[in-house]
PDB file of C-alpha atoms in Angstrom:
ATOM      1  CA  UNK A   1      -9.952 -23.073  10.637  1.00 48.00           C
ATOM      2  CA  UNK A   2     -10.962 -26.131   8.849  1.00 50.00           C
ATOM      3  CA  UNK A   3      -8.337 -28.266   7.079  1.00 55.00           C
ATOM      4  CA  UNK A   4     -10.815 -27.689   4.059  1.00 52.00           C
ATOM      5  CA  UNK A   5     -10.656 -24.304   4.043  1.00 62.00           C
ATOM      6  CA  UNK A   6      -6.881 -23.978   4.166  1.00 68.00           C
ATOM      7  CA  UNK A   7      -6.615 -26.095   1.231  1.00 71.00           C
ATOM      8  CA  UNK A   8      -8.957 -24.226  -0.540  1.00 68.00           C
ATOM      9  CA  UNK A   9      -6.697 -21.235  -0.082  1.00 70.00           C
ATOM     10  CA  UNK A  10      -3.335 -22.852  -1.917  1.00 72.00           C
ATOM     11  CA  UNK A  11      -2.865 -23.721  -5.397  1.00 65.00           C
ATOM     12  CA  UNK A  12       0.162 -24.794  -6.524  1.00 64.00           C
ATOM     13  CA  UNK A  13       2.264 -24.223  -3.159  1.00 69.00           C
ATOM     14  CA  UNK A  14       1.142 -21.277  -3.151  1.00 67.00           C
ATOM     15  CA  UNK A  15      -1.173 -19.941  -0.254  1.00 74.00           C
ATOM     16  CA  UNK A  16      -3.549 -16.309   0.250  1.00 72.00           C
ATOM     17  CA  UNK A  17      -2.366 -15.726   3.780  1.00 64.00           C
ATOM     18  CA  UNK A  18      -5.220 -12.994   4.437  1.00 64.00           C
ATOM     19  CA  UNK A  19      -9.237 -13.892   4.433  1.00 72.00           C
ATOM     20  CA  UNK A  20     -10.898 -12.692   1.556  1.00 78.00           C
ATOM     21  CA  UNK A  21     -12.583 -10.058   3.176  1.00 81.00           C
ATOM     22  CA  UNK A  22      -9.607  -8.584   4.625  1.00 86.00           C
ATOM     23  CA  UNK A  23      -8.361  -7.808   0.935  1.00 89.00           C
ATOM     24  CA  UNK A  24     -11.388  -6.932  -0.202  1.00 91.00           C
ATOM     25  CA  UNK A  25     -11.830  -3.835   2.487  1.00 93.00           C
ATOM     26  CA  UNK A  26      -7.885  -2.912   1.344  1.00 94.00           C
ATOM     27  CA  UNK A  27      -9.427  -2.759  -1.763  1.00 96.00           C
ATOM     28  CA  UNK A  28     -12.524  -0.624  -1.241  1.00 96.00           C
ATOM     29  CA  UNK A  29     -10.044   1.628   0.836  1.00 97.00           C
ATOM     30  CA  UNK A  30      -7.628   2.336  -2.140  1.00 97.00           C
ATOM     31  CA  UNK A  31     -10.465   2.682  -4.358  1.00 97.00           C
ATOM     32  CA  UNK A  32     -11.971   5.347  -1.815  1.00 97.00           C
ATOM     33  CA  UNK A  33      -8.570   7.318  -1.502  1.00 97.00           C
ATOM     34  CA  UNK A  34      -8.562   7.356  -5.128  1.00 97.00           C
ATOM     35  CA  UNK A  35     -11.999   8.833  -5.759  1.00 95.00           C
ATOM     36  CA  UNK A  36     -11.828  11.257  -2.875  1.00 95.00           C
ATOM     37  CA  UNK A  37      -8.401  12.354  -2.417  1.00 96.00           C
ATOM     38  CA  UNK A  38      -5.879  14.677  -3.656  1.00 96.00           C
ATOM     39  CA  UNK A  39      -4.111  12.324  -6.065  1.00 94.00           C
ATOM     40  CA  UNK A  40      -0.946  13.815  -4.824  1.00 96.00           C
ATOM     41  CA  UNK A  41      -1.178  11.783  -1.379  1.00 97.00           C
ATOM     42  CA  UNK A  42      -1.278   8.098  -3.177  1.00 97.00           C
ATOM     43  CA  UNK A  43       2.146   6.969  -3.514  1.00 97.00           C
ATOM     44  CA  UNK A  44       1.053   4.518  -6.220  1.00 96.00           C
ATOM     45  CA  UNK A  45       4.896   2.977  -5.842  1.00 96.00           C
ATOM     46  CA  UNK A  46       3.672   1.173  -2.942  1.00 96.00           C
ATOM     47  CA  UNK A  47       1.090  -0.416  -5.403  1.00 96.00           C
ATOM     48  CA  UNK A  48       2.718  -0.914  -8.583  1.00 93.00           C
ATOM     49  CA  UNK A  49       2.091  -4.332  -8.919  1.00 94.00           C
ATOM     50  CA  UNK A  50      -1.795  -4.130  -8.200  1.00 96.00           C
ATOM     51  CA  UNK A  51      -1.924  -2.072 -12.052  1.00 96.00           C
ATOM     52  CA  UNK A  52      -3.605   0.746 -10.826  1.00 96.00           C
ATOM     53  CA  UNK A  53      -5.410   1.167 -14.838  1.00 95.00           C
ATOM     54  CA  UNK A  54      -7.127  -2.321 -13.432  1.00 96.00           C
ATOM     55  CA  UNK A  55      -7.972  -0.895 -10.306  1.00 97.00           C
ATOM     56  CA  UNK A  56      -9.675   2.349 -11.140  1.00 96.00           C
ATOM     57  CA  UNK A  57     -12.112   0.346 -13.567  1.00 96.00           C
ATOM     58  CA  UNK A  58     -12.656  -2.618 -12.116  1.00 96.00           C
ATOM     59  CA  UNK A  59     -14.861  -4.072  -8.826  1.00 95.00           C
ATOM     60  CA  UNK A  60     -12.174  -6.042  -6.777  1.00 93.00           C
ATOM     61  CA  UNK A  61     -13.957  -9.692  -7.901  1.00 92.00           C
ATOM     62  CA  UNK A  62     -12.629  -8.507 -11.551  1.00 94.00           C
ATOM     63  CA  UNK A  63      -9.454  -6.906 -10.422  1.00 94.00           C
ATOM     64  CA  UNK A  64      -8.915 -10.496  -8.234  1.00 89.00           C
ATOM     65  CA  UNK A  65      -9.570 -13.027 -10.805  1.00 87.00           C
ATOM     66  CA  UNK A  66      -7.202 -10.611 -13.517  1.00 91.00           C
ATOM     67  CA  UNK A  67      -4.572  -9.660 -10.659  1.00 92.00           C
ATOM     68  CA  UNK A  68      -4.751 -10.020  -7.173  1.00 90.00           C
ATOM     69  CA  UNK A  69      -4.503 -13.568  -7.070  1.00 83.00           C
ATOM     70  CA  UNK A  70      -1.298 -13.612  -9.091  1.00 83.00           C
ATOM     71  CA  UNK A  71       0.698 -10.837  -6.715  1.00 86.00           C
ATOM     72  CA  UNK A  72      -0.905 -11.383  -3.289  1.00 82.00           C
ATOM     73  CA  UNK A  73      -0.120 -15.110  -2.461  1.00 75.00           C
ATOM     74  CA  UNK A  74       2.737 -16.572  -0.591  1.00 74.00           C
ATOM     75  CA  UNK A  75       5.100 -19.317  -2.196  1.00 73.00           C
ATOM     76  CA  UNK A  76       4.481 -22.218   0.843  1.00 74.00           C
ATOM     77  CA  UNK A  77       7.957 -23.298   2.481  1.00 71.00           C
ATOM     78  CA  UNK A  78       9.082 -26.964   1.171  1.00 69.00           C
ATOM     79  CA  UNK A  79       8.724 -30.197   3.065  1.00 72.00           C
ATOM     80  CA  UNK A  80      11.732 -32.123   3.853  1.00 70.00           C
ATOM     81  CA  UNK A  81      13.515 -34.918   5.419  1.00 65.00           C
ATOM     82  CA  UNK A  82      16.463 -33.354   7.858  1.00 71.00           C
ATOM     83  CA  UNK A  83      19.253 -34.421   8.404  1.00 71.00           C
ATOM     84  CA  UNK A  84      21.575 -33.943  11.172  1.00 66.00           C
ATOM     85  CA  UNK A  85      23.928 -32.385   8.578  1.00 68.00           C
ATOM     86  CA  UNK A  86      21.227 -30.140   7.162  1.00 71.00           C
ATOM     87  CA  UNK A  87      20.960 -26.807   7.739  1.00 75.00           C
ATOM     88  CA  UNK A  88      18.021 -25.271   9.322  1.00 74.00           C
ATOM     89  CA  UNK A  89      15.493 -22.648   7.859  1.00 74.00           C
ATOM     90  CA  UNK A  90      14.355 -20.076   9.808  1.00 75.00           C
ATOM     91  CA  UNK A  91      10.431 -20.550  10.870  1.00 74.00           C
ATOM     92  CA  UNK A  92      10.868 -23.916  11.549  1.00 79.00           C
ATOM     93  CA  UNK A  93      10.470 -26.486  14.033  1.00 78.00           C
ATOM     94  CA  UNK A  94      12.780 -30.152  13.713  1.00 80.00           C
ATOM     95  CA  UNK A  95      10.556 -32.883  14.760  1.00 82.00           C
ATOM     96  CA  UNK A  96      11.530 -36.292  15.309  1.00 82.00           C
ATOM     97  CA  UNK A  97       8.328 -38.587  14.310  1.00 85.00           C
ATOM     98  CA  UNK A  98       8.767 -42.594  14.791  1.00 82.00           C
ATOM     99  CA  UNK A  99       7.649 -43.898  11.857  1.00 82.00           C
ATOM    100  CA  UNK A 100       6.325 -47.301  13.255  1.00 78.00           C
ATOM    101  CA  UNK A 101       3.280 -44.779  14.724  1.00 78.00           C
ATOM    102  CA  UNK A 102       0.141 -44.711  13.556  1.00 83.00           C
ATOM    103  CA  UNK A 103       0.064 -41.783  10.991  1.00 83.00           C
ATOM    104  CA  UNK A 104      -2.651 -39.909  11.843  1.00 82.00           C
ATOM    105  CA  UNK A 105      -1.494 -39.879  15.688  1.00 81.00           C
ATOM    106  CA  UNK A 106       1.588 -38.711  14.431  1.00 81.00           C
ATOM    107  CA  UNK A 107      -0.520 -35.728  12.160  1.00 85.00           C
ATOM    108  CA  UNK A 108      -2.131 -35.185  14.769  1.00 84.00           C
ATOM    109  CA  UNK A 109       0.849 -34.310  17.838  1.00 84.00           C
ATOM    110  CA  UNK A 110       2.503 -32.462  15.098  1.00 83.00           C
ATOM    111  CA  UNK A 111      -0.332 -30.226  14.453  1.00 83.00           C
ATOM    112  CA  UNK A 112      -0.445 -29.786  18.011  1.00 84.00           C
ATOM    113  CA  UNK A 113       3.064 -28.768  17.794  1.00 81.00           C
ATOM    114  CA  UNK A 114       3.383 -26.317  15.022  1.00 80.00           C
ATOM    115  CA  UNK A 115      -0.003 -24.375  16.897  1.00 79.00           C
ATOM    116  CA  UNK A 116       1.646 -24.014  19.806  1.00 79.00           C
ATOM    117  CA  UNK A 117       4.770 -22.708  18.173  1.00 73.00           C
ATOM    118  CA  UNK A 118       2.254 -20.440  15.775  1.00 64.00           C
ATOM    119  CA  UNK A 119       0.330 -19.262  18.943  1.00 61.00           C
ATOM    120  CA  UNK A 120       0.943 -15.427  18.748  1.00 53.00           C
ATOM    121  CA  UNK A 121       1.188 -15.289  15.063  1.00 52.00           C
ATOM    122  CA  UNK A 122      -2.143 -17.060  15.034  1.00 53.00           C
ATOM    123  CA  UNK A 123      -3.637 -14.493  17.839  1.00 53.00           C
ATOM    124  CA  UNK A 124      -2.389 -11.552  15.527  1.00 52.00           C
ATOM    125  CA  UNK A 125      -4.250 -12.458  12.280  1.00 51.00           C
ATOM    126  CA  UNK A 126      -7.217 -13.379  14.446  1.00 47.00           C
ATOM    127  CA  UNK A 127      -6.824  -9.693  15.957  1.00 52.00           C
ATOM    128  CA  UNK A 128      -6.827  -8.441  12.382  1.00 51.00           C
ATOM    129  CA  UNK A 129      -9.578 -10.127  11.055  1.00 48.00           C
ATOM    130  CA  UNK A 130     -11.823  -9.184  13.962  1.00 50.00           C
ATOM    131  CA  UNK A 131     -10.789  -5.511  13.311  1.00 72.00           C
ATOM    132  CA  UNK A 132     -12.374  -6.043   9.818  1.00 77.00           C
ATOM    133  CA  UNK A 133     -16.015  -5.414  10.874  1.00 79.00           C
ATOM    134  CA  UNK A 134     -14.792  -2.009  12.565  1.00 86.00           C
ATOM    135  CA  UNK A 135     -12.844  -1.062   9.458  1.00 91.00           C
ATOM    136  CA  UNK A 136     -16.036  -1.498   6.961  1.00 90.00           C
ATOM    137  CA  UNK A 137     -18.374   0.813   9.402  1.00 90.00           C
ATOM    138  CA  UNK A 138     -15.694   3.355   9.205  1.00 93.00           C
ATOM    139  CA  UNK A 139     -15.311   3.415   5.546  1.00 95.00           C
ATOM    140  CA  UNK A 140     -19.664   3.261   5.161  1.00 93.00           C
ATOM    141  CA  UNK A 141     -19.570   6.288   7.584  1.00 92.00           C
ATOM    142  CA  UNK A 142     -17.254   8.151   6.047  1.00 94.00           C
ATOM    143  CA  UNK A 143     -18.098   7.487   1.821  1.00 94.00           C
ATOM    144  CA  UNK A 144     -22.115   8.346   3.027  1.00 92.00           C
ATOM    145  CA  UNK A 145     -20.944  11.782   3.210  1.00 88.00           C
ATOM    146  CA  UNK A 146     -20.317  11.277  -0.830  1.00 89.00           C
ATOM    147  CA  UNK A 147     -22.981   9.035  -1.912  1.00 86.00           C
ATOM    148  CA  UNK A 148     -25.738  10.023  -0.294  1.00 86.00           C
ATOM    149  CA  UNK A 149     -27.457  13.460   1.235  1.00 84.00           C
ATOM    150  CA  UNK A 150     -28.301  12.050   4.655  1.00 86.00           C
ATOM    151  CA  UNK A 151     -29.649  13.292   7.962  1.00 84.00           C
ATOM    152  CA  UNK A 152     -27.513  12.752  10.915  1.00 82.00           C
ATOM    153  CA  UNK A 153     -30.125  10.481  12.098  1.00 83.00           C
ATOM    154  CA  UNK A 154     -30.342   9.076   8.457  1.00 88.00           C
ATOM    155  CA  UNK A 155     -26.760   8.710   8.704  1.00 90.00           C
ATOM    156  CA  UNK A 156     -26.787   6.739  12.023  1.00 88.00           C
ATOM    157  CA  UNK A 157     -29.400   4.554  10.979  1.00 88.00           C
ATOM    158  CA  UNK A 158     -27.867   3.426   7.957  1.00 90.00           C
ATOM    159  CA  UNK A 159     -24.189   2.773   9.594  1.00 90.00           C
ATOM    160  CA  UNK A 160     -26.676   0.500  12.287  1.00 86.00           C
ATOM    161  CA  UNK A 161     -28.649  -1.551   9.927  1.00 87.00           C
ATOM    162  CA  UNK A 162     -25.089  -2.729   8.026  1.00 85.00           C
ATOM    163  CA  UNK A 163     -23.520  -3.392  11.329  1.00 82.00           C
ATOM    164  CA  UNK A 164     -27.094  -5.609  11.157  1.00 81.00           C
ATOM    165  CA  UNK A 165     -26.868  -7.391   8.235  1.00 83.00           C
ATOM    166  CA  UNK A 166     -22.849  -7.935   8.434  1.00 77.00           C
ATOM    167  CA  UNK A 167     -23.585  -9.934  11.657  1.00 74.00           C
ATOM    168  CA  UNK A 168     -26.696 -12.091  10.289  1.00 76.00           C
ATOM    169  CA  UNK A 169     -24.338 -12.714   7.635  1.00 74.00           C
ATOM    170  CA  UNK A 170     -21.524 -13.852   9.755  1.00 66.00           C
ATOM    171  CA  UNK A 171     -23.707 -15.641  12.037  1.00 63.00           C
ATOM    172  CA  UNK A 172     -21.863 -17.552  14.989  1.00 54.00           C
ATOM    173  CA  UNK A 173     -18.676 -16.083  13.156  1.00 53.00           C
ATOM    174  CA  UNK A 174     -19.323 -12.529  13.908  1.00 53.00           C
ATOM    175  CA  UNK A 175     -16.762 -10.633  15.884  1.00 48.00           C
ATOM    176  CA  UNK A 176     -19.279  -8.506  17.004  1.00 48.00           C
ATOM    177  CA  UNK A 177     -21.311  -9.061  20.510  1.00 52.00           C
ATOM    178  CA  UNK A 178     -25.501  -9.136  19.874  1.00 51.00           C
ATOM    179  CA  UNK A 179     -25.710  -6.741  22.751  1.00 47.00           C
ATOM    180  CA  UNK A 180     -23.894  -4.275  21.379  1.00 58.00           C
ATOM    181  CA  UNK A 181     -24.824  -4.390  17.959  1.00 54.00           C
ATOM    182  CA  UNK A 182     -28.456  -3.465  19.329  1.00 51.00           C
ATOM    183  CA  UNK A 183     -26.966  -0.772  21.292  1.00 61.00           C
ATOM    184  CA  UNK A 184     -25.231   0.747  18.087  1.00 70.00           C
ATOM    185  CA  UNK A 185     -25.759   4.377  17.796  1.00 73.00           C
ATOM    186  CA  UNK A 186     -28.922   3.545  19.054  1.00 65.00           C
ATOM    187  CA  UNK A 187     -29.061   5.811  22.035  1.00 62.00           C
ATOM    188  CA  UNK A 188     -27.564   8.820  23.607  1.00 65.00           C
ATOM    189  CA  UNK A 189     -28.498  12.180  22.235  1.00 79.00           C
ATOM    190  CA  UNK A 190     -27.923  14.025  19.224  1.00 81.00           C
ATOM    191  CA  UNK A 191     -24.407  15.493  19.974  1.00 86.00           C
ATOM    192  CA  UNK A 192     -23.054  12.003  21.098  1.00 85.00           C
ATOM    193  CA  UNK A 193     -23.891  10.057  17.967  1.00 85.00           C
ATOM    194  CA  UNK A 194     -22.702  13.669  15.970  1.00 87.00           C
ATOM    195  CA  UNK A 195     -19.489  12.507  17.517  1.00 88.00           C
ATOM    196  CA  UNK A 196     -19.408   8.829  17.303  1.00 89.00           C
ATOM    197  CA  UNK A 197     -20.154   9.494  13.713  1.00 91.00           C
ATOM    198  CA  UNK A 198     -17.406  12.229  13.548  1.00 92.00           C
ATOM    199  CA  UNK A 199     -14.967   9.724  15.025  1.00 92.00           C
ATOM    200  CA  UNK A 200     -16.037   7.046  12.578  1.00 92.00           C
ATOM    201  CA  UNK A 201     -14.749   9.397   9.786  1.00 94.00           C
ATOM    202  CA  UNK A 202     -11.896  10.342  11.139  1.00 95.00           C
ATOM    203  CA  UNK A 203     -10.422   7.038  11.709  1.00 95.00           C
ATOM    204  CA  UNK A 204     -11.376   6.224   7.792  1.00 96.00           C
ATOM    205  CA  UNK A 205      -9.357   9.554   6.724  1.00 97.00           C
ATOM    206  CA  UNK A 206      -6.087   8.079   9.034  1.00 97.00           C
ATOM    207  CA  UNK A 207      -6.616   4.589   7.712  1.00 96.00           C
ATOM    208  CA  UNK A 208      -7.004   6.409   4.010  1.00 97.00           C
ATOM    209  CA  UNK A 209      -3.562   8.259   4.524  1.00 97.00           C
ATOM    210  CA  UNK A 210      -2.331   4.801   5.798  1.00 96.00           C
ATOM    211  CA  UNK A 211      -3.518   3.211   2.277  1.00 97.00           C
ATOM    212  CA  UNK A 212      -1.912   5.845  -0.028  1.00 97.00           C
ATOM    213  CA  UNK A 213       1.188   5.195   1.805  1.00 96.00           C
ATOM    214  CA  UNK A 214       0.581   1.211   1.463  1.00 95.00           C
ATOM    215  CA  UNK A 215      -0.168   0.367   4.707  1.00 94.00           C
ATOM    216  CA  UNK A 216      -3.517  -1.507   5.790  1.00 92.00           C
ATOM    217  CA  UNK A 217      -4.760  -0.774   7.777  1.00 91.00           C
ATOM    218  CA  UNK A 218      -1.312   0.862   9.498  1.00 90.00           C
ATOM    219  CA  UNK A 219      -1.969   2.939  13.115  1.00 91.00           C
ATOM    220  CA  UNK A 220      -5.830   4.844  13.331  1.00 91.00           C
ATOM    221  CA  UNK A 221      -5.617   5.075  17.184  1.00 87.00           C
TER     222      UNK A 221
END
């Protein structure tokens, strides 16, 4: 990620670990469990700093600007000089850095550094943001039995065209492969996109049951 972008994610040492759209789809998911679920399964302990009232009236741009911003960042970890009598924090690395070095050299090895030391914590956010595109067909699938009276074939087209448009928006970004965007519930008969559908909706009920619990999106396998 660009250097830009990270700092566009802290304010006052204070950082939004997740992308945007990774809360956002949270979001839509709680707001789906609450329209279309037994109120009894949403433990809203697990969300009582969100303020639910905010939440059920609000799109998450309004709920994000009143609340989400506030609760959902991470204080950032001071900077410091060590000293061989100081005591070390966990999640860190101690780096010796000669200071007659160019600085940006020095920037520069000790990004190198701190990535390869982040390596696996890196891989699993990347792993969870690529899951994001997968998440959002689920949820489509499963609300178009609520919003709209569709046709299987209805259905299947619809769940195709905003695989579509979520990958011209996402352009060289996209997590998803051209091929098999173009290949999405595109063929196969009617009882094998009945079930890919059928799966679709089932993972969005686990991931639901996840979210009134407040996990996101927790185990769907």
């Amino acid at each position: 990620m660009a250097r830009t972008d990270i700092k566009k994610r802290i304010k006052n040492d204070v950082i939004i670990d997740e992308r945007i759209q990774i809360l956002r789809l949270h979001y839509e998911y709680l707001k789906a469990a609450i329209e279309h679920l037994d109120p009894k399964q949403l433990d809203r302990s697990k969300y009582k700093h969100w303020n639910m009232k905010i939440v059920e009236s609000h799109s998450f741009n309004g709920w994000w600007s009143k609340v989400g911003k506030e609760i959902l960042g991470r204080k950032l970890g001071g900077i410091k000089e060590m000293t061989s009598s100081s005591k070390r924090r966990e999640n860190t690395v101690l780096i010796e850095i000669p200071l007659d070095n160019p600085t940006e050299y020095s920037v520069d090895k000790v990004r190198e550094i701190i990535n390869s030391k982040g390596n696996s914590l890196n891989s699993r956010k990347t792993d969870e943001r690529l899951h994001y595109l997968k998440l959002q067909i689920y949820l489509d699938a499963y609300l178009l039995r609520f919003t709209k009276n569709l046709s299987l074939t209805q259905t299947a087209d619809e769940l195709r065209n905003k695989r579509i448009k979520i990958l011209k928006q996402r352009g060289s970004r996209s997590a998803m492969d051209r091929t098999q965007t173009e290949k999405f519930l595109s063929g196969g008969n009617y009882e094998s996109i009945q079930r890919q559908i059928l799966r679709f909706r089932q993972k969005a009920q686990t991931i639901l049951n996840n979210v009134c619990k407040g996990e996101f999106p927790g185990d769907y396998s």
